[in-house]
Coordinates of C-alpha atoms and ligand atoms in Angstrom, one line a residue:
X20 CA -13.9 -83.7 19.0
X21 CA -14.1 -85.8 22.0
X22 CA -14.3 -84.3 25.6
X23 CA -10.7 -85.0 27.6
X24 CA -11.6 -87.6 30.3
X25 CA -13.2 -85.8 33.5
X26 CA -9.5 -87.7 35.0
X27 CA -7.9 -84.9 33.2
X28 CA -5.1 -83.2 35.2
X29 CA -5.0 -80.5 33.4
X30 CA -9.4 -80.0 33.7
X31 CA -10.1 -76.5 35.3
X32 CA -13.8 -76.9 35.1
X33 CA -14.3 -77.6 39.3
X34 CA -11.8 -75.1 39.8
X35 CA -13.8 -72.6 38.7
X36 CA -17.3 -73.8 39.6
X37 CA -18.7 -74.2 35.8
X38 CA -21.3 -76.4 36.0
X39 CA -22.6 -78.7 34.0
X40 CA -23.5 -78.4 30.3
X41 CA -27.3 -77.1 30.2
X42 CA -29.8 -79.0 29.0
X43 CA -32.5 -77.1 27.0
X44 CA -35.1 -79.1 26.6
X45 CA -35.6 -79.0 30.0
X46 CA -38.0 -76.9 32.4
X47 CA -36.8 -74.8 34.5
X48 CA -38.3 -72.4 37.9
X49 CA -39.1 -69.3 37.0
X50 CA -40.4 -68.2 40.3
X51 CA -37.0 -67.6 41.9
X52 CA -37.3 -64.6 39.5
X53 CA -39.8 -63.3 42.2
X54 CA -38.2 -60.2 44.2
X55 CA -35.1 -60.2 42.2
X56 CA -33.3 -57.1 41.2
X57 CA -32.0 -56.8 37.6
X58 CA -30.4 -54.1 36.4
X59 CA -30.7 -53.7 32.3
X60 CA -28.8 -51.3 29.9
X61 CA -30.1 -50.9 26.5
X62 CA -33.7 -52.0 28.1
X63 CA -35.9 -49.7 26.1
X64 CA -36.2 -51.4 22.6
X65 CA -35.5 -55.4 21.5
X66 CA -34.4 -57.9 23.9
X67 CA -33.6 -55.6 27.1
X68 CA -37.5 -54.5 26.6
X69 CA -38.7 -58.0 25.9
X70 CA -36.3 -59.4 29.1
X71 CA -38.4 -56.3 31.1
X72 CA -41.8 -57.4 30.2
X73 CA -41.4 -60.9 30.9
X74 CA -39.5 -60.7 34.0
X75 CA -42.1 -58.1 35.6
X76 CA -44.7 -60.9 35.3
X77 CA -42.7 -63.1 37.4
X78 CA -42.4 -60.1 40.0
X79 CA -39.0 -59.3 39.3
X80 CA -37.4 -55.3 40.3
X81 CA -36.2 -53.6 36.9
X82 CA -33.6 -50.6 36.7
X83 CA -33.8 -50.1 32.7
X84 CA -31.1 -47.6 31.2
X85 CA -30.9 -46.4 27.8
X86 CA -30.6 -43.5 25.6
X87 CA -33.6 -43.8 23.6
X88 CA -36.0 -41.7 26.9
X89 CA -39.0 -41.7 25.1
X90 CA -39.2 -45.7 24.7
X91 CA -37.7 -46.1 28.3
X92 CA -40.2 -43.9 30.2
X93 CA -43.1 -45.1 28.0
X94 CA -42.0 -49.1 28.7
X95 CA -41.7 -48.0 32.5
X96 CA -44.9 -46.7 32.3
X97 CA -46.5 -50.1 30.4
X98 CA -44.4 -52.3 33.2
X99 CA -46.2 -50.2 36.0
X100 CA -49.7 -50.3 35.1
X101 CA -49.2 -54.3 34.9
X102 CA -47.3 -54.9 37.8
X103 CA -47.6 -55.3 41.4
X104 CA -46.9 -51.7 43.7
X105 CA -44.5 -53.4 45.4
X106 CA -42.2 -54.2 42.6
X107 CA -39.5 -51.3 41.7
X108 CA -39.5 -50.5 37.8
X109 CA -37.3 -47.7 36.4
X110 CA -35.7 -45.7 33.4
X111 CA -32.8 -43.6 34.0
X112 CA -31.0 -42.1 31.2
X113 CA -28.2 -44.2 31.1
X114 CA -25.3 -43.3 27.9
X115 CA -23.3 -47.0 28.4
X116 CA -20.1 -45.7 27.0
X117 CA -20.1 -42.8 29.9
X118 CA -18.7 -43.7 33.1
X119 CA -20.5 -41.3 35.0
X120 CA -24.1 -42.4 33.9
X121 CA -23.3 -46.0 34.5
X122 CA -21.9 -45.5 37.9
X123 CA -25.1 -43.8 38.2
X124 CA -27.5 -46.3 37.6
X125 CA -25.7 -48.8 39.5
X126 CA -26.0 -46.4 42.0
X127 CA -29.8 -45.7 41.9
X128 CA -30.3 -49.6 41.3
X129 CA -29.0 -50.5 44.2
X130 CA -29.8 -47.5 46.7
X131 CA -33.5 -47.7 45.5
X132 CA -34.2 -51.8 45.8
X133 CA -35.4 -53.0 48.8
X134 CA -32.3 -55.0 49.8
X135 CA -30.1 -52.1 48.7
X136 CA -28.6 -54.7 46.3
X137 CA -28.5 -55.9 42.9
X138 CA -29.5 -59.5 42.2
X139 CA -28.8 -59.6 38.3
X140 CA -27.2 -57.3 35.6
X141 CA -27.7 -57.4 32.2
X142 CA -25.6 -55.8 29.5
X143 CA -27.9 -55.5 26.5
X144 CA -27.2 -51.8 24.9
X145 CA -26.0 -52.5 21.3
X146 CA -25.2 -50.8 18.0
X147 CA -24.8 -52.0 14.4
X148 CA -22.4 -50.1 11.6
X149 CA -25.2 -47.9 9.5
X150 CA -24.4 -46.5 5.7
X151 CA -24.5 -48.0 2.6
X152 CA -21.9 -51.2 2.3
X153 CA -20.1 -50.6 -0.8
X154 CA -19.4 -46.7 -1.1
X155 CA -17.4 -44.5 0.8
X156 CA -19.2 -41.6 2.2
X157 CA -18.5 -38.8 5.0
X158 CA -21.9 -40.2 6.9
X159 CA -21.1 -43.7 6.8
X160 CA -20.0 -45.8 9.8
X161 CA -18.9 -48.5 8.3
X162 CA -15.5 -49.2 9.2
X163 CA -13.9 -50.9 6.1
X164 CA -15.0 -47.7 3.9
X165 CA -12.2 -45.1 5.1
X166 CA -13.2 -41.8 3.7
X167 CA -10.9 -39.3 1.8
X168 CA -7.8 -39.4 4.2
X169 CA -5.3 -38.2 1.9
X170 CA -7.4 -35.2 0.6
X171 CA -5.3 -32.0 0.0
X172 CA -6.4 -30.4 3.3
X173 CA -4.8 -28.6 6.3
X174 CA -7.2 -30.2 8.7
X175 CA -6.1 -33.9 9.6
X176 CA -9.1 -36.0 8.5
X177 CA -11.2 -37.8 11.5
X178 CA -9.9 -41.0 12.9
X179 CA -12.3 -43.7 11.6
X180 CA -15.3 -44.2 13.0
X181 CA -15.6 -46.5 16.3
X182 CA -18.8 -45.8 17.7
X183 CA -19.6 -49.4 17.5
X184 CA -16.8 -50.4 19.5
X185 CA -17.6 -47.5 22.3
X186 CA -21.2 -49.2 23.2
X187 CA -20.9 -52.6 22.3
X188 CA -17.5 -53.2 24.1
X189 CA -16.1 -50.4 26.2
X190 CA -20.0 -49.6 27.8
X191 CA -20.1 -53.5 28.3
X192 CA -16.7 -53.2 29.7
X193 CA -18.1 -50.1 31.9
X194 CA -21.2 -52.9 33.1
X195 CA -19.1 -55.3 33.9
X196 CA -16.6 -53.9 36.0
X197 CA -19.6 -52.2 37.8
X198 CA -21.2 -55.4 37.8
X199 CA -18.3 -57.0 39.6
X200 CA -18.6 -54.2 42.2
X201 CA -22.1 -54.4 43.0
X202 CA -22.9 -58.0 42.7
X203 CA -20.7 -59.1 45.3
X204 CA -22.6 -56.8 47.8
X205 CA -25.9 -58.3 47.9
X206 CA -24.8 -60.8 50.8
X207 CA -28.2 -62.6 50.4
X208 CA -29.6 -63.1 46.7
X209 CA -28.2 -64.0 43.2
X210 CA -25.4 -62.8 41.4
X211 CA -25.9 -62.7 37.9
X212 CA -23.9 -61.2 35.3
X213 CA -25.6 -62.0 31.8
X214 CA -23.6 -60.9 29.0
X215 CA -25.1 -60.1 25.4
X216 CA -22.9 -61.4 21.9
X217 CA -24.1 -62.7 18.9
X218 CA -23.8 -64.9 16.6
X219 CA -21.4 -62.7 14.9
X220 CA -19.4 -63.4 18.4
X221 CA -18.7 -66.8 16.7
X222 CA -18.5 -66.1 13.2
X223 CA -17.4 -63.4 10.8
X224 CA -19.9 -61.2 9.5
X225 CA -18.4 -59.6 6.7
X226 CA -19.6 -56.0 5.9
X227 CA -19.7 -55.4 9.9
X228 CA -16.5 -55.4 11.0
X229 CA -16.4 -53.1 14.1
X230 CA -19.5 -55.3 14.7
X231 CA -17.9 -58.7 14.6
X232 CA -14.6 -57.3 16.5
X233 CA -16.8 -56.0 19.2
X234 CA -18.7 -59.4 19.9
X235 CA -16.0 -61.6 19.5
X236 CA -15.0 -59.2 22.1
X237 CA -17.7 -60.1 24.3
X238 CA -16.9 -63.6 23.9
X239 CA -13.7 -62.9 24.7
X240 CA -14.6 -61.1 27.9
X241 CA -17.1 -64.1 29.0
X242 CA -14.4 -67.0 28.5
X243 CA -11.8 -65.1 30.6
X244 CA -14.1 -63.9 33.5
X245 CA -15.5 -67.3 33.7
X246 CA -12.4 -68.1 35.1
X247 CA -12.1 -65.9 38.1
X248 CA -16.0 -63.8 38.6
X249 CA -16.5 -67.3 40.6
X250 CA -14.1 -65.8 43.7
X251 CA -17.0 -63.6 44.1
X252 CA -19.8 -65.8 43.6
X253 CA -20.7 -64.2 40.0
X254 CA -22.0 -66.1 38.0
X255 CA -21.2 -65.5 34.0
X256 CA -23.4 -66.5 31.3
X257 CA -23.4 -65.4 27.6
X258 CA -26.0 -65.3 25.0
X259 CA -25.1 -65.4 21.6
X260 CA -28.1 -65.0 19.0
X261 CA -28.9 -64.9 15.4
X262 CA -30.6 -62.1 13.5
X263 CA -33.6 -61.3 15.3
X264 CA -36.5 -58.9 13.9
X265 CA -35.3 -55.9 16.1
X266 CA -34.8 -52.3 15.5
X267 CA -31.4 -53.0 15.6
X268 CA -31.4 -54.5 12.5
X269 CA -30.6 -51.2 10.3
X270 CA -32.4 -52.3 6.6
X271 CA -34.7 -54.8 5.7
X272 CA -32.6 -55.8 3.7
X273 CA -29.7 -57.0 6.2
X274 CA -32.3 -58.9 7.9
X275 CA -33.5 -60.4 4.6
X276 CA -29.6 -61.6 3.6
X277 CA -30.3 -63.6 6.5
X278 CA -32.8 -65.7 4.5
X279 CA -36.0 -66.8 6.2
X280 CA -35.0 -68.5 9.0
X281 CA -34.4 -66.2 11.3
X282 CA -34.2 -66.6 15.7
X283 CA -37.3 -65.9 17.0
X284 CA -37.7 -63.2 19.4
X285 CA -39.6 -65.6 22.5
X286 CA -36.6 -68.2 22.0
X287 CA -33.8 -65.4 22.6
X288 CA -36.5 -64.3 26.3
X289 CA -36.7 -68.3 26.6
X290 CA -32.9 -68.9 26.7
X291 CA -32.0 -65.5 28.6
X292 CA -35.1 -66.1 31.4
X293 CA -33.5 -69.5 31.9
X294 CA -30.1 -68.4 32.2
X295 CA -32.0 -65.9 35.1
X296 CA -34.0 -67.9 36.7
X297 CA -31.7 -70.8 37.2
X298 CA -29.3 -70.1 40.0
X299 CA -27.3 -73.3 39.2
X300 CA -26.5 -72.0 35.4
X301 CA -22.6 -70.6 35.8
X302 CA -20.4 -70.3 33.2
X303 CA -22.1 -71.4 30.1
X304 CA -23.2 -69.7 26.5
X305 CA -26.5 -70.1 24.9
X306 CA -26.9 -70.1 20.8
X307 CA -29.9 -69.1 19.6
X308 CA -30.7 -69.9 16.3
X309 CA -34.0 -70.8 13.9
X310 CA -35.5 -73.5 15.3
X311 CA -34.0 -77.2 14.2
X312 CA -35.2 -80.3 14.4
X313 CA -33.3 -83.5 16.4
X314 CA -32.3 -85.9 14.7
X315 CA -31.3 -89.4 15.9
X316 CA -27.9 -90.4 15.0
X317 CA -28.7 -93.5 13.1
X318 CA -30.9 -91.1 10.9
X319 CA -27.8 -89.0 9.8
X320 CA -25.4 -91.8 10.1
X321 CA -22.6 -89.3 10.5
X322 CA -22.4 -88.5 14.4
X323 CA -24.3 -84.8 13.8
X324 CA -27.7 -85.0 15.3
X325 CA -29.0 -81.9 14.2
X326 CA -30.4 -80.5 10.8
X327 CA -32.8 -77.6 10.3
X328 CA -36.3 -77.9 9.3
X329 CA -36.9 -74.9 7.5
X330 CA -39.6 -75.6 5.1
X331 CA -40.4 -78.9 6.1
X332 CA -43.5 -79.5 8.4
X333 CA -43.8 -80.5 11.7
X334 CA -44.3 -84.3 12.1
X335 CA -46.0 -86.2 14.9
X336 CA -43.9 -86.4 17.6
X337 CA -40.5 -85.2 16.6
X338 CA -38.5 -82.6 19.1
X339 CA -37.2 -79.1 17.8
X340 CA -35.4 -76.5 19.6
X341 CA -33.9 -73.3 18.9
X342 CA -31.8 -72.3 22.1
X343 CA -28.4 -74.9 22.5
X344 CA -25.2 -75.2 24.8
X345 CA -22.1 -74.3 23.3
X346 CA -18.8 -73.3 24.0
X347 CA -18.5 -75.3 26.5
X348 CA -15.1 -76.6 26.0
X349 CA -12.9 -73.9 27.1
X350 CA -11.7 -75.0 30.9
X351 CA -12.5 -78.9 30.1
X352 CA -8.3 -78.7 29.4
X353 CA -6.1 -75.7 30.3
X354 CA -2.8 -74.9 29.5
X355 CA -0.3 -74.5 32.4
X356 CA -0.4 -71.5 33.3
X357 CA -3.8 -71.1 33.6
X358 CA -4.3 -74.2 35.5
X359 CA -1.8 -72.8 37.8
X360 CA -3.3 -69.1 38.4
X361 CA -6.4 -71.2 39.1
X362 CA -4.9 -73.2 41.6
X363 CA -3.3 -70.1 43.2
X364 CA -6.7 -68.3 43.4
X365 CA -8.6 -71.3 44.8
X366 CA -5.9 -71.5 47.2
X367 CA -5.8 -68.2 48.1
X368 CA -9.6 -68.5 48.7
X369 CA -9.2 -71.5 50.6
X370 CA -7.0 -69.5 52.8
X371 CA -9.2 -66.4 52.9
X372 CA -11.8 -69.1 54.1
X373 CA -9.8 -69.9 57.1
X374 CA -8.9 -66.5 57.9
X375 CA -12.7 -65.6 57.9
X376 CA -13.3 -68.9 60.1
X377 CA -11.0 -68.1 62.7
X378 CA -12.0 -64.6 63.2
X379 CA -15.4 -65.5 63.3
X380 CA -14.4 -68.3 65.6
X381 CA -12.3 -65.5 68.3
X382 CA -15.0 -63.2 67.5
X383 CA -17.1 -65.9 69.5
X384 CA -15.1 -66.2 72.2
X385 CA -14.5 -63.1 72.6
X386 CA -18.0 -62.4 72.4
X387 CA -18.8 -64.8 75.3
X388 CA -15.9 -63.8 77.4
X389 CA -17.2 -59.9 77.5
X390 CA -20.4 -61.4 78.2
X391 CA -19.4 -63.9 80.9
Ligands
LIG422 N1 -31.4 -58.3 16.9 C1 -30.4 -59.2 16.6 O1 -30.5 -59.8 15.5 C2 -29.3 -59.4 17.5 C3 -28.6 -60.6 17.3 C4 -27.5 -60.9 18.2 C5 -27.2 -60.1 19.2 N2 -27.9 -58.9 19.3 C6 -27.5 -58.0 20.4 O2 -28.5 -57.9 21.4 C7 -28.4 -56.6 22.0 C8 -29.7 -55.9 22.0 O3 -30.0 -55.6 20.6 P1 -31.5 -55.5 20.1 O4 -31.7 -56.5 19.0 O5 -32.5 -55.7 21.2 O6 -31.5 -54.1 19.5 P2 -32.3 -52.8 19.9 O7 -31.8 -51.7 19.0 O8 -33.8 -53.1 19.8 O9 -31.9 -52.5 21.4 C9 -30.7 -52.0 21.7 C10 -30.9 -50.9 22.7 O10 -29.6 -50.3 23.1 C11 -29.8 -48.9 23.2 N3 -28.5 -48.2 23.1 C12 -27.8 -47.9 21.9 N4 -26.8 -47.2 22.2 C13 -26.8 -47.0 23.6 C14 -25.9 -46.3 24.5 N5 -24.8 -45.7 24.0 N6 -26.2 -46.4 25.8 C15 -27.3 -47.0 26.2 N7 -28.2 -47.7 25.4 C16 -27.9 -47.7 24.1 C17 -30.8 -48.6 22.1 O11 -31.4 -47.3 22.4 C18 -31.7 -49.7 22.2 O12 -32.8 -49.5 23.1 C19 -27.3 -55.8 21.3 O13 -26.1 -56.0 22.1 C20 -27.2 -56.6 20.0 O14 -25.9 -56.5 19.5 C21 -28.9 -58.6 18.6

């Protein structure tokens, strides 16, 4: 589908400070990771561990909360005997889907830094449905499987399980509401709220249904506060990967339905590091996938550009890549009353603006007056 002209009256995209589409195959700074402070839940295992290790090397301050301790205080402890003595590094138990242990950690994260701020948060922590896919058992999470409800019992039966949906949207609910919070009082350094879907926030993926509801979720959380985290001077980025060899991943064998191309771990630390480390990024959602090859246009003849290479070697020359832009489109054309809350909010900030500028302004006089 064509983009609406950038003429577009009803184009929101300025409004809320989105910027452009990013480009992936190009380099980006990594050393404005230097000094910052990110905060990351689910940090001990997968991406949140690989984020840690990477990040430290640049000289970056991580908070890391999780429930698995053991992997936590064993990372911290791997982070600090690589890493400067200047830079903080920590693991606090951290339970996403309790209030009290997230306000927590935002608390220690930002009372512990050196700018008693927080530059970045992540919100990685994550859970799959677990049991077998096809029959209904007592221990299974799986959410399409309900369990003898109408059994001849005076005990009402459980509600069905939505464990899933506790971590994977309520704690990321918890994180960002925090986030939102906290961000906005670091008056000097980045604010950075990276949010974690999947590819299963894009598509359905049948057999993990609490799954799929809760990224979709996530999605649904990124293109709404896109709109508005910018009155703060958030910025909102999501990553949405494929399967990835992780411990999430609960068999071999769901990993294995997803045939042999699978995301590769460094792209998924690639596309999240430059979603970090470039401060210009705001508003936009990385896919990404097994690596594919480019294609030119003429070569496919049908306007896609892209095919994967799976199987096929690498020739001389060509270009792959495994991390690309997407849903891009969502503020490019609003309907009226968004465009109209937008306008309202950018007014209001306008106004707010002015406020601030003519206080500071009698603040100045007054100041020299009382010193005169
Ligand atoms: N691995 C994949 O294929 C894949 C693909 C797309 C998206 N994701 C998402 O990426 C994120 C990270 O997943 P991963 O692959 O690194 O898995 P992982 O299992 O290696 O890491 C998830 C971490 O979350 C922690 N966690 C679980 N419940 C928690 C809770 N209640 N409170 C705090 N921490 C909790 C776990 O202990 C673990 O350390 C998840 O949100 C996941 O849904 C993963």
């Amino acid at each position: 589908m064509a983009a609406p002209p950038r003429d577009d009256p009803w184009r929101a995209v300025d409004m809320i400070n989105q910027s452009p589409p990013v480009d992936c195959s190009k380099p980006y700074d990594t050393s404005t990771l230097a000094d910052k402070t990110i905060l990351i839940t689910g940090g001990a295992s997968g991406f949140g561990a690989a984020f840690a290790r990477h990040w430290a090397r640049y000289g970056a301050h991580l908070i890391i909360g999780d429930v698995n301790d053991r992997a936590g205080e064993e990372l911290v402890a791997e982070l600090r005997s690589s890493s400067s003595p200047n830079q903080l590094i920590l693991y606090q138990h951290c339970d996403v889907t309790s209030w009290s242990d997230q306000l927590a950690l935002f608390k220690a994260a930002a009372s512990l830094s050196k700018t008693k701020s927080i530059d970045a948060v992540v919100a990685g922590a994550g859970i799959v449905e677990r049991g077998d896919p096809v029959t209904p058992s007592a221990t299974s999470t799986v959410f399409d499987l309900p369990h003898a409800l109408d059994s001849d019992t005076t005990t009402t039966p459980p509600p069905p399980p939505l464990k899933v949906l506790a971590v994977n949207l309520t704690g990321v609910m918890y994180t960002t509401h925090l986030a939102l919070y906290y961000l906005p009082l670091n008056a000097h350094g980045d604010r950075h709220l990276l949010l974690i879907s999947s590819i299963a926030g894009l598509v359905p993926l049948a057999g993990q249904t609490e799954y799929t509801v809760s990224k979709h979720a996530v999605i649904g959380l990124f293109r709404a506060l896109r709109g508005t985290a910018w009155t703060k001077g958030i910025r909102v980025n999501v990553l949405t990967p494929y399967f990835v060899d992780t411990p999430l991943l609960p068999t071999p064998a769901l990993a294995l339905l997803a045939g042999g191309a699978k995301a590769e771990l460094e792209d998924v630390v690639d596309a999240a590091t430059r979603l970090m480390a470039d401060e210009g990024i705001r508003g936009r959602a990385l896919l990404v996938g097994p690596e594919m090859r480019v294609v030119d246009e003429e070569e496919r003849g049908d306007g896609r550009r892209l095919r994967m290479v799976e199987g096929e070697g690498r020739q001389d020359g060509e270009r792959r890549q495994a991390v690309w832009e997407i849903y891009g489109h969502d503020y490019e054309r609003v309907e009226t009353f968004v465009w109209r809350y937008l306008a309202v909010l950018n007014v209001m900030r306008g106004i707010r603006g002015w406020v601030g500028l003519v206080r500071d302004m009698l603040g100045i006089c007054f100041g020299k007056r009382k010193r005169g």
